[in-house]
Tab-separated table of C-alpha atoms in Angstrom:
chain	number	residue	atom	x	y	z
A	1	MET	CA	8.056	-16.260	29.370
A	2	CYS	CA	9.156	-14.057	26.663
A	3	THR	CA	6.436	-12.034	24.710
A	4	ALA	CA	6.780	-8.341	24.734
A	5	ARG	CA	3.469	-6.921	25.584
A	6	THR	CA	1.498	-3.936	27.044
A	7	GLU	CA	1.210	-3.647	30.935
A	8	GLN	CA	-2.414	-3.367	30.410
A	9	SER	CA	-4.462	-6.108	31.543
A	10	PRO	CA	-6.065	-7.882	28.359
A	11	HIS	CA	-9.063	-8.054	30.541
A	12	ALA	CA	-9.406	-4.405	31.302
A	13	ARG	CA	-12.169	-2.696	29.698
A	14	PRO	CA	-14.557	0.176	30.288
A	15	LYS	CA	-17.346	-0.472	32.871
A	16	GLY	CA	-20.495	-2.196	31.564
A	17	LEU	CA	-18.653	-3.374	28.313
A	18	ALA	CA	-18.281	-7.097	27.444
A	19	PRO	CA	-14.764	-7.992	26.684
A	20	LEU	CA	-13.844	-7.110	22.722
A	21	GLN	CA	-12.833	-10.072	20.999
A	22	HIS	CA	-12.041	-10.734	17.416
A	23	LYS	CA	-12.490	-14.041	16.046
A	24	LYS	CA	-9.581	-14.093	13.670
A	25	ARG	CA	-10.597	-17.009	10.975
A	26	THR	CA	-13.391	-19.356	10.727
A	27	ASN	CA	-10.719	-21.409	8.892
A	28	ARG	CA	-7.201	-20.525	8.000
A	29	LYS	CA	-7.854	-18.694	4.786
A	30	SER	CA	-11.199	-16.854	5.896
A	31	ARG	CA	-11.203	-13.112	7.493
A	32	ILE	CA	-13.691	-12.008	10.047
A	33	VAL	CA	-16.011	-9.336	9.841
A	34	LEU	CA	-15.190	-7.534	13.314
A	35	VAL	CA	-11.885	-6.772	11.863
A	36	GLY	CA	-13.215	-5.714	8.538
A	37	ALA	CA	-15.523	-3.180	10.368
A	38	ALA	CA	-12.319	-2.082	12.390
A	39	ALA	CA	-10.686	-1.194	8.930
A	40	LEU	CA	-13.878	0.778	7.931
A	41	MET	CA	-13.816	2.782	10.955
A	42	LEU	CA	-10.018	3.636	10.275
A	43	LEU	CA	-11.559	4.866	6.865
A	44	GLY	CA	-14.355	7.012	8.484
A	45	GLY	CA	-16.929	4.806	9.858
A	46	THR	CA	-18.544	5.200	12.994
A	47	GLY	CA	-20.146	1.832	13.493
A	48	ALA	CA	-20.580	-0.042	16.687
A	49	LEU	CA	-16.929	-1.212	16.650
A	50	ALA	CA	-15.919	2.247	16.540
A	51	GLY	CA	-17.359	3.045	19.603
A	52	ALA	CA	-16.620	-0.308	21.556
A	53	LEU	CA	-14.318	1.264	23.861
A	54	GLU	CA	-15.716	4.423	25.344
A	55	PRO	CA	-14.110	5.082	28.699
A	56	THR	CA	-14.883	8.612	28.683
A	57	ASP	CA	-18.202	10.244	27.570
A	58	GLY	CA	-19.269	13.648	27.573
A	59	PRO	CA	-22.739	14.982	27.193
A	60	PRO	CA	-24.185	15.371	23.673
A	61	GLY	CA	-23.715	18.970	22.670
A	62	ASP	CA	-20.524	19.594	24.695
A	63	GLY	CA	-18.134	19.463	21.997
A	64	LEU	CA	-16.096	16.533	23.535
A	65	GLY	CA	-15.462	13.119	22.290
A	66	GLN	CA	-14.545	10.014	23.764
A	67	VAL	CA	-10.792	8.614	24.459
A	68	ARG	CA	-10.285	4.719	24.386
A	69	GLY	CA	-8.118	3.118	27.071
A	70	ALA	CA	-8.461	6.225	29.654
A	71	ASP	CA	-9.045	3.673	32.276
A	72	ALA	CA	-6.583	0.980	31.425
A	73	PRO	CA	-3.947	-0.296	33.766
A	74	GLY	CA	-0.883	1.314	32.476
A	75	ALA	CA	-2.279	4.186	30.674
A	76	ILE	CA	-0.263	7.356	30.595
A	77	GLU	CA	-1.846	10.601	31.736
A	78	GLY	CA	-1.654	13.329	29.458
A	79	GLU	CA	-0.796	11.254	26.598
A	80	TYR	CA	-2.795	10.524	23.250
A	81	ILE	CA	-2.453	8.812	19.850
A	82	VAL	CA	-4.796	10.598	17.310
A	83	VAL	CA	-5.703	8.411	14.268
A	84	MET	CA	-7.041	10.227	11.366
A	85	LYS	CA	-9.934	9.305	9.011
A	86	GLU	CA	-8.465	8.382	5.439
A	87	SER	CA	-11.645	8.880	3.084
A	88	GLY	CA	-15.213	10.451	3.176
A	89	LYS	CA	-16.379	14.031	3.587
A	90	ALA	CA	-14.504	14.558	6.798
A	91	ALA	CA	-11.130	13.147	6.044
A	92	PRO	CA	-8.272	15.819	5.102
A	93	ASP	CA	-7.246	15.658	1.815
A	94	ALA	CA	-4.931	12.492	1.217
A	95	SER	CA	-2.034	14.734	-0.372
A	96	LEU	CA	-1.914	16.365	3.236
A	97	LEU	CA	-1.150	12.764	4.678
A	98	ARG	CA	1.410	11.554	2.296
A	99	SER	CA	4.757	12.522	4.448
A	100	THR	CA	5.273	12.838	8.016
A	101	GLU	CA	5.986	16.594	7.540
A	102	SER	CA	2.700	16.930	6.326
A	103	VAL	CA	0.995	15.075	8.989
A	104	ARG	CA	2.830	17.211	11.615
A	105	GLY	CA	1.580	20.108	9.835
A	106	LEU	CA	-1.764	18.840	9.890
A	107	ALA	CA	-1.726	18.018	13.621
A	108	GLU	CA	-0.673	21.334	14.450
A	109	SER	CA	-3.578	23.003	12.555
A	110	LEU	CA	-5.947	20.409	14.481
A	111	LEU	CA	-4.454	21.675	17.794
A	112	GLU	CA	-5.040	25.296	17.130
A	113	GLU	CA	-8.634	24.293	15.545
A	114	THR	CA	-9.269	22.811	18.900
A	115	GLU	CA	-7.490	25.615	21.073
A	116	ALA	CA	-5.233	23.178	22.527
A	117	LEU	CA	-2.706	25.838	23.166
A	118	GLY	CA	-0.835	23.633	25.504
A	119	ALA	CA	-0.593	20.519	23.825
A	120	THR	CA	2.511	19.329	22.016
A	121	VAL	CA	2.797	16.862	18.975
A	122	GLU	CA	5.132	13.946	19.865
A	123	ARG	CA	5.224	11.856	16.952
A	124	THR	CA	3.433	11.549	13.813
A	125	TYR	CA	2.325	8.335	11.688
A	126	SER	CA	1.978	8.437	7.685
A	127	THR	CA	2.353	5.104	6.319
A	128	ALA	CA	1.235	2.185	8.593
A	129	PHE	CA	-1.724	4.327	9.428
A	130	LYS	CA	-2.385	8.415	9.294
A	131	GLY	CA	-1.929	10.090	12.633
A	132	PHE	CA	0.144	11.548	15.632
A	133	SER	CA	0.638	11.142	19.391
A	134	VAL	CA	0.487	14.300	21.427
A	135	ARG	CA	0.896	15.500	24.671
A	136	ALA	CA	-2.348	17.222	25.952
A	137	ASP	CA	-4.895	17.075	28.457
A	138	GLU	CA	-7.992	15.154	28.691
A	139	THR	CA	-10.441	17.822	27.571
A	140	GLU	CA	-8.082	18.840	24.625
A	141	ALA	CA	-7.761	15.352	24.239
A	142	ARG	CA	-11.633	15.037	23.894
A	143	ARG	CA	-11.592	17.887	21.651
A	144	LEU	CA	-9.510	16.417	19.069
A	145	ALA	CA	-11.642	13.133	19.512
A	146	ALA	CA	-14.928	15.327	18.501
A	147	LEU	CA	-13.149	16.286	14.958
A	148	PRO	CA	-14.947	15.255	12.087
A	149	SER	CA	-11.437	14.637	10.446
A	150	VAL	CA	-10.375	12.195	13.298
A	151	ALA	CA	-11.458	8.459	13.605
A	152	TYR	CA	-10.654	8.201	17.249
A	153	VAL	CA	-8.249	8.796	19.920
A	154	GLU	CA	-6.741	6.132	22.251
A	155	GLN	CA	-4.965	7.145	25.361
A	156	ASN	CA	-1.041	6.069	25.066
A	157	GLY	CA	0.086	3.154	27.380
A	158	VAL	CA	3.370	1.299	28.605
A	159	GLU	CA	4.365	-1.596	26.646
A	160	ARG	CA	6.731	-4.423	28.155
A	161	GLY	CA	8.023	-7.551	27.624
A	162	ASP	CA	6.776	-10.941	29.446
A	163	ASP	CA	9.639	-12.509	31.953
A	164	MET	CA	11.808	-14.785	30.421
A	165	THR	CA	13.045	-18.242	31.623
A	166	GLN	CA	16.943	-18.514	30.901
A	167	ILE	CA	18.042	-22.337	31.019
A	168	ASN	CA	20.401	-24.330	28.902
A	169	ALA	CA	18.942	-26.378	25.975
A	170	THR	CA	18.419	-26.226	22.287
A	171	TRP	CA	16.331	-28.151	19.727
A	172	GLY	CA	14.086	-25.665	17.667
A	173	LEU	CA	15.998	-25.854	14.480
A	174	ASP	CA	15.999	-29.665	14.554
A	175	ARG	CA	12.256	-29.890	14.769
A	176	VAL	CA	11.109	-27.589	12.152
A	177	ASP	CA	12.967	-29.500	9.192
A	178	GLN	CA	11.420	-32.529	9.617
A	179	ARG	CA	7.977	-33.982	9.980
A	180	ASP	CA	7.953	-36.324	12.524
A	181	LEU	CA	9.943	-37.422	15.921
A	182	PRO	CA	12.620	-38.508	16.966
A	183	LEU	CA	14.980	-35.515	16.410
A	184	ASN	CA	17.835	-36.415	14.099
A	185	ASP	CA	20.350	-33.678	15.459
A	186	GLN	CA	20.462	-31.864	11.814
A	187	TYR	CA	18.951	-29.120	10.343
A	188	ALA	CA	18.453	-29.013	6.732
A	189	HIS	CA	17.921	-26.151	4.447
A	190	ILE	CA	18.189	-25.119	0.530
A	191	THR	CA	18.710	-21.435	0.985
A	192	GLY	CA	19.752	-18.831	3.508
A	193	GLY	CA	17.468	-15.879	2.422
A	194	GLY	CA	20.414	-13.671	1.296
A	195	ASN	CA	17.924	-11.638	-0.612
A	196	VAL	CA	15.528	-11.191	1.883
A	197	ARG	CA	15.224	-8.373	4.786
A	198	ALA	CA	14.163	-9.208	8.213
A	199	TYR	CA	12.989	-6.394	10.116
A	200	VAL	CA	13.122	-6.866	14.293
A	201	VAL	CA	10.815	-4.821	16.198
A	202	ASP	CA	11.880	-5.370	19.447
A	203	SER	CA	14.390	-4.110	22.037
A	204	GLY	CA	17.242	-3.674	19.824
A	205	VAL	CA	19.858	-5.909	18.087
A	206	SER	CA	23.513	-6.288	18.999
A	207	VAL	CA	24.255	-5.608	15.269
A	208	SER	CA	28.050	-6.266	15.146
A	209	TYR	CA	28.069	-9.817	17.067
A	210	PRO	CA	29.691	-12.420	15.411
A	211	ALA	CA	26.399	-14.323	15.411
A	212	PHE	CA	25.121	-12.017	12.672
A	213	THR	CA	28.265	-12.303	10.189
A	214	GLY	CA	28.052	-8.907	9.037
A	215	ARG	CA	24.435	-9.110	8.052
A	216	ALA	CA	22.728	-7.040	10.743
A	217	SER	CA	22.124	-3.120	10.621
A	218	ASN	CA	20.681	-0.495	12.678
A	219	GLY	CA	17.203	0.650	11.245
A	220	TRP	CA	16.177	3.165	13.757
A	221	ASP	CA	15.814	3.598	17.686
A	222	PHE	CA	12.596	4.914	18.898
A	223	VAL	CA	13.673	4.585	22.542
A	224	GLU	CA	16.338	7.056	22.196
A	225	ASP	CA	15.287	8.560	19.155
A	226	ASP	CA	18.646	7.959	17.005
A	227	ALA	CA	20.222	5.973	14.578
A	228	VAL	CA	21.663	3.039	16.837
A	229	ALA	CA	19.257	0.469	17.697
A	230	GLN	CA	21.394	-1.087	20.528
A	231	ASP	CA	19.948	-3.892	22.753
A	232	CYS	CA	20.408	-3.483	26.361
A	233	HIS	CA	17.774	-6.044	27.312
A	234	GLY	CA	18.366	-9.411	25.195
A	235	HIS	CA	14.939	-10.208	23.927
A	236	GLY	CA	15.516	-8.592	20.505
A	237	THR	CA	19.086	-9.956	20.139
A	238	HIS	CA	17.660	-13.551	20.992
A	239	VAL	CA	14.861	-13.167	18.595
A	240	ALA	CA	17.094	-11.816	15.592
A	241	GLY	CA	19.260	-14.905	16.460
A	242	THR	CA	16.346	-17.287	16.046
A	243	VAL	CA	15.398	-15.263	12.703
A	244	GLY	CA	18.538	-15.295	10.897
A	245	GLY	CA	21.775	-15.929	13.329
A	246	ALA	CA	24.718	-17.986	11.896
A	247	VAL	CA	24.329	-20.878	14.029
A	248	TYR	CA	20.747	-20.692	15.597
A	249	GLY	CA	19.119	-18.893	12.873
A	250	VAL	CA	16.493	-20.242	10.405
A	251	ALA	CA	17.421	-18.289	7.608
A	252	LYS	CA	21.333	-17.861	8.131
A	253	GLU	CA	21.887	-15.384	5.413
A	254	VAL	CA	18.799	-12.885	5.952
A	255	LYS	CA	19.799	-9.081	6.389
A	256	ILE	CA	18.432	-8.215	9.801
A	257	VAL	CA	17.485	-4.686	10.428
A	258	ALA	CA	16.952	-3.737	14.064
A	259	VAL	CA	13.895	-1.528	14.907
A	260	ARG	CA	14.134	-0.747	18.781
A	261	VAL	CA	10.909	0.217	20.339
A	262	LEU	CA	11.662	-1.422	23.798
A	263	ASN	CA	14.006	0.011	26.584
A	264	CYS	CA	16.508	-1.658	28.712
A	265	GLU	CA	13.525	-3.121	30.700
A	266	ASN	CA	11.881	-4.724	27.845
A	267	ARG	CA	9.352	-2.061	27.956
A	268	GLY	CA	8.132	0.856	25.829
A	269	THR	CA	5.228	2.929	24.831
A	270	THR	CA	2.587	2.260	22.649
A	271	ALA	CA	3.415	5.326	20.858
A	272	ASP	CA	6.984	4.148	20.207
A	273	VAL	CA	6.048	0.695	18.942
A	274	LEU	CA	3.404	2.207	16.660
A	275	ALA	CA	6.380	4.382	15.282
A	276	GLY	CA	8.221	1.359	15.068
A	277	TYR	CA	5.467	-0.518	12.982
A	278	ASP	CA	5.092	2.771	10.885
A	279	TRP	CA	8.746	2.914	10.364
A	280	VAL	CA	8.702	-0.595	8.616
A	281	ALA	CA	5.819	0.154	6.474
A	282	ALA	CA	7.395	3.438	5.163
A	283	ASN	CA	11.064	2.068	4.814
A	284	ALA	CA	10.845	-1.912	4.251
A	285	GLN	CA	13.048	-3.085	1.043
A	286	LEU	CA	11.090	-5.887	-0.544
A	287	PRO	CA	11.393	-8.860	0.138
A	288	ALA	CA	10.803	-8.562	3.441
A	289	VAL	CA	9.889	-10.073	6.676
A	290	ALA	CA	8.744	-8.593	10.249
A	291	ASN	CA	9.103	-10.314	13.684
A	292	VAL	CA	6.743	-8.507	16.165
A	293	SER	CA	7.298	-10.568	19.573
A	294	ILE	CA	5.465	-8.018	21.243
A	295	GLY	CA	1.833	-8.090	22.505
A	296	GLY	CA	-0.756	-7.144	24.955
A	297	SER	CA	-4.527	-5.854	25.528
A	298	ALA	CA	-6.757	-5.485	22.449
A	299	SER	CA	-6.220	-2.233	20.483
A	300	ASP	CA	-7.557	-1.398	17.010
A	301	THR	CA	-4.680	0.946	16.761
A	302	LYS	CA	-2.221	-1.775	16.971
A	303	ASP	CA	-3.988	-3.798	14.610
A	304	ASP	CA	-4.152	-1.300	12.256
A	305	ALA	CA	-0.455	-0.688	12.358
A	306	VAL	CA	0.408	-3.964	11.748
A	307	ARG	CA	-1.630	-4.286	8.880
A	308	GLY	CA	-0.149	-1.384	7.557
A	309	MET	CA	3.189	-3.114	7.222
A	310	VAL	CA	1.341	-5.976	5.457
A	311	GLU	CA	-0.220	-3.704	3.125
A	312	ALA	CA	3.360	-2.403	2.333
A	313	GLY	CA	4.205	-6.031	1.245
A	314	VAL	CA	5.863	-7.059	4.332
A	315	THR	CA	5.131	-10.459	5.845
A	316	VAL	CA	4.695	-10.383	9.442
A	317	ALA	CA	4.975	-12.986	12.324
A	318	VAL	CA	3.317	-12.181	15.494
A	319	SER	CA	3.704	-14.041	19.053
A	320	ALA	CA	0.728	-15.108	20.253
A	321	GLY	CA	1.253	-14.308	23.883
A	322	ASN	CA	2.235	-16.307	27.122
A	323	ASP	CA	-1.243	-16.215	29.088
A	324	ASP	CA	-2.441	-19.928	28.208
A	325	ARG	CA	-5.921	-18.205	27.023
A	326	GLU	CA	-7.333	-16.882	23.852
A	327	ALA	CA	-4.888	-15.251	21.435
A	328	CYS	CA	-7.814	-13.527	20.486
A	329	LEU	CA	-8.108	-11.427	23.419
A	330	GLN	CA	-4.836	-9.471	22.407
A	331	SER	CA	-3.063	-7.365	20.088
A	332	PRO	CA	-1.598	-7.694	17.316
A	333	ALA	CA	-2.195	-11.537	17.741
A	334	ARG	CA	-5.765	-11.129	16.994
A	335	GLU	CA	-4.739	-9.512	13.557
A	336	PRO	CA	-6.114	-11.511	10.798
A	337	ASP	CA	-3.338	-10.111	8.266
A	338	VAL	CA	-0.333	-11.459	10.250
A	339	ILE	CA	0.726	-15.043	10.901
A	340	THR	CA	0.175	-15.477	14.851
A	341	VAL	CA	2.631	-18.004	16.476
A	342	ALA	CA	1.884	-20.330	19.278
A	343	ALA	CA	4.402	-22.337	21.026
A	344	THR	CA	5.695	-26.120	21.360
A	345	THR	CA	7.953	-28.296	23.586
A	346	ALA	CA	10.654	-30.625	22.106
A	347	ALA	CA	7.713	-33.178	22.801
A	348	ASP	CA	5.308	-31.625	20.255
A	349	ALA	CA	3.189	-30.370	23.134
A	350	ARG	CA	1.818	-26.821	23.341
A	351	TRP	CA	3.914	-25.082	25.790
A	352	GLY	CA	1.982	-24.714	29.195
A	353	ASN	CA	1.845	-20.631	29.064
A	354	SER	CA	1.109	-20.223	25.207
A	355	ASN	CA	-1.789	-18.543	24.271
A	356	TYR	CA	-4.159	-20.688	21.939
A	357	GLY	CA	-7.428	-20.445	19.524
A	358	ASP	CA	-9.087	-19.476	16.667
A	359	CYS	CA	-6.512	-16.580	16.219
A	360	VAL	CA	-3.513	-18.875	16.018
A	361	ASP	CA	-2.276	-19.507	12.829
A	362	LEU	CA	0.830	-21.956	13.344
A	363	PHE	CA	2.586	-23.488	16.155
A	364	ALA	CA	6.626	-23.500	15.906
A	365	PRO	CA	9.065	-24.278	18.945
A	366	GLY	CA	9.174	-21.836	21.614
A	367	HIS	CA	10.635	-23.889	24.974
A	368	LEU	CA	13.920	-23.703	25.981
A	369	ILE	CA	15.142	-22.291	22.812
A	370	GLU	CA	18.960	-21.281	22.683
A	371	SER	CA	19.983	-18.261	20.504
A	372	ALA	CA	22.325	-15.227	20.705
A	373	ASP	CA	22.978	-13.437	23.963
A	374	TYR	CA	23.014	-9.537	23.946
A	375	ASP	CA	25.986	-8.969	26.251
A	376	ASP	CA	28.375	-11.540	25.060
A	377	PRO	CA	29.808	-11.741	21.742
A	378	ASP	CA	30.406	-15.317	21.687
A	379	GLY	CA	27.366	-16.095	24.163
A	380	THR	CA	24.035	-17.776	24.118
A	381	ALA	CA	20.897	-17.652	26.045
A	382	VAL	CA	18.095	-20.013	26.715
A	383	TRP	CA	14.558	-18.526	26.797
A	384	SER	CA	11.087	-19.823	26.683
A	385	GLY	CA	7.915	-18.329	25.058
A	386	THR	CA	5.685	-17.347	22.145
A	387	SER	CA	8.353	-14.514	21.567
A	388	MET	CA	10.953	-17.529	20.734
A	389	ALA	CA	8.120	-19.287	18.413
A	390	ALA	CA	7.552	-16.285	16.076
A	391	PRO	CA	11.060	-15.730	14.875
A	392	HIS	CA	11.163	-19.329	13.640
A	393	VAL	CA	8.173	-18.589	11.537
A	394	THR	CA	9.486	-14.852	10.502
A	395	GLY	CA	12.710	-17.104	9.344
A	396	ALA	CA	10.992	-19.900	7.436
A	397	ALA	CA	9.090	-17.068	5.593
A	398	ALA	CA	12.386	-15.265	4.808
A	399	LEU	CA	13.402	-18.694	3.070
A	400	TYR	CA	10.097	-18.620	0.967
A	401	LEU	CA	10.689	-15.456	-0.172
A	402	ALA	CA	14.154	-15.939	-1.171
A	403	GLU	CA	12.808	-18.569	-3.498
A	404	HIS	CA	9.581	-16.440	-4.507
A	405	PRO	CA	10.659	-12.881	-4.362
A	406	SER	CA	7.430	-11.596	-5.562
A	407	ALA	CA	5.154	-13.520	-3.483
A	408	THR	CA	2.603	-11.396	-1.642
A	409	PRO	CA	2.353	-11.737	2.205
A	410	ALA	CA	-0.789	-13.683	1.669
A	411	GLU	CA	0.871	-15.810	-0.759
A	412	VAL	CA	3.588	-16.669	2.004
A	413	THR	CA	1.217	-17.182	4.663
A	414	GLU	CA	-0.663	-19.544	2.388
A	415	ALA	CA	2.428	-21.214	1.495
A	416	LEU	CA	3.670	-21.791	5.186
A	417	LEU	CA	0.253	-23.065	6.296
A	418	ASP	CA	-0.390	-25.521	3.518
A	419	GLY	CA	3.349	-26.697	3.788
A	420	SER	CA	2.882	-27.003	7.820
A	421	THR	CA	2.869	-30.675	9.612
A	422	GLU	CA	-0.873	-31.377	10.500
A	423	GLY	CA	-1.840	-33.313	13.676
A	424	ARG	CA	1.231	-33.353	15.536
A	425	VAL	CA	0.587	-30.910	18.371
A	426	THR	CA	-0.708	-32.343	21.663
A	427	ASP	CA	-3.331	-30.158	24.233
A	428	ALA	CA	-3.363	-27.788	20.995
A	429	GLY	CA	-5.922	-25.742	22.844
A	430	SER	CA	-9.628	-25.057	22.010
A	431	GLY	CA	-10.133	-23.789	18.665
A	432	SER	CA	-6.147	-23.903	17.820
A	433	PRO	CA	-5.249	-25.278	14.160
A	434	ASN	CA	-2.936	-28.210	14.666
A	435	ARG	CA	0.002	-27.212	12.658
A	436	LEU	CA	3.355	-27.226	13.365
A	437	LEU	CA	6.095	-25.230	11.321
A	438	TYR	CA	7.910	-26.954	8.644
A	439	THR	CA	10.611	-25.297	6.712
A	440	ARG	CA	11.286	-27.837	3.726
A	441	PHE	CA	8.631	-26.398	1.233
């Protein structure tokens, strides 16, 4: 299985609380109230959703706020993500939040205000959302959470990729360019997406490999904090090869940009993953798509950050997850503004481990998918997972943007859903839309 995800159990939650679920859409064009509430929370609201995760709670009047996810598996002790409010009387001046430098300065002033003398600001987020990550003790983090300019504080955690199945087969491209089986051993496409950039937020990409014919470049490496986003695991290169590889890619001329947030074990911190999303939101050159084959337990922070990419004009495809359960139970798959992709087999059946449900938008090939291998310039690897399904949709979105470069993410999503093949997926799963990706718009 191949979707990158958090180590935190999607079922993990504070004692006494029911699982937090977002129903993504009542139909393929609607949006849910709960997610809207999450957005209002970021803008300064303090409603029920804002307090849905409350693992630590001080007595009234003690000047301590709450830290989300403190007891979740994979939580990193002493590391926190602070999300700022963006409007209202308690919010900092918007002019202070327009750059990374300004956010860092604001963060330092907040640490002084809470007398967090031993705390250290690690990363800042200025575009996808406003905030910063910090090393601090629990009391210092809770003091930050109590500040009127802070929306919430969430414990940093560990992100990882699911296990992978490597066997030898290929068929995905053949399936997405035709309505019905049997396959005809051909993949037909009108454009290659040469005027579109595809941001692959993953374990990096082997950008110099022949598979990308000089079209792949480094964005940033948030694991090593340098400008070379080299893949040492394989997940990201495989994903990029499906998005835009010369042989196995859907959009064979798209410009690939590698954004590395996962290490050589396909793991990374939530803070680094959020930094990748923020970097794309700040630096994307439109028209653009982004592939996020990363997921895990429900998190407003992750949802807010991927939505920030969409608000920056980037069409984002996300893997539904490989747990054979409701995709609405994890982030960022539950976020309504992204395209959440479940996986099928060559027989048009839902792949057995693929997540399903109301938060899925589309199915795409994800079983036994052949693509580029990260450590062999001329080699290939065959993996299964919703991580392999999502890049088919990312590539298809690039093809649409090549012909409609001014289309918004919502318009791209509508085009893909309206053009999809209906009623072909067997055992699609309760609540799933029976829609299979089709690339010949």
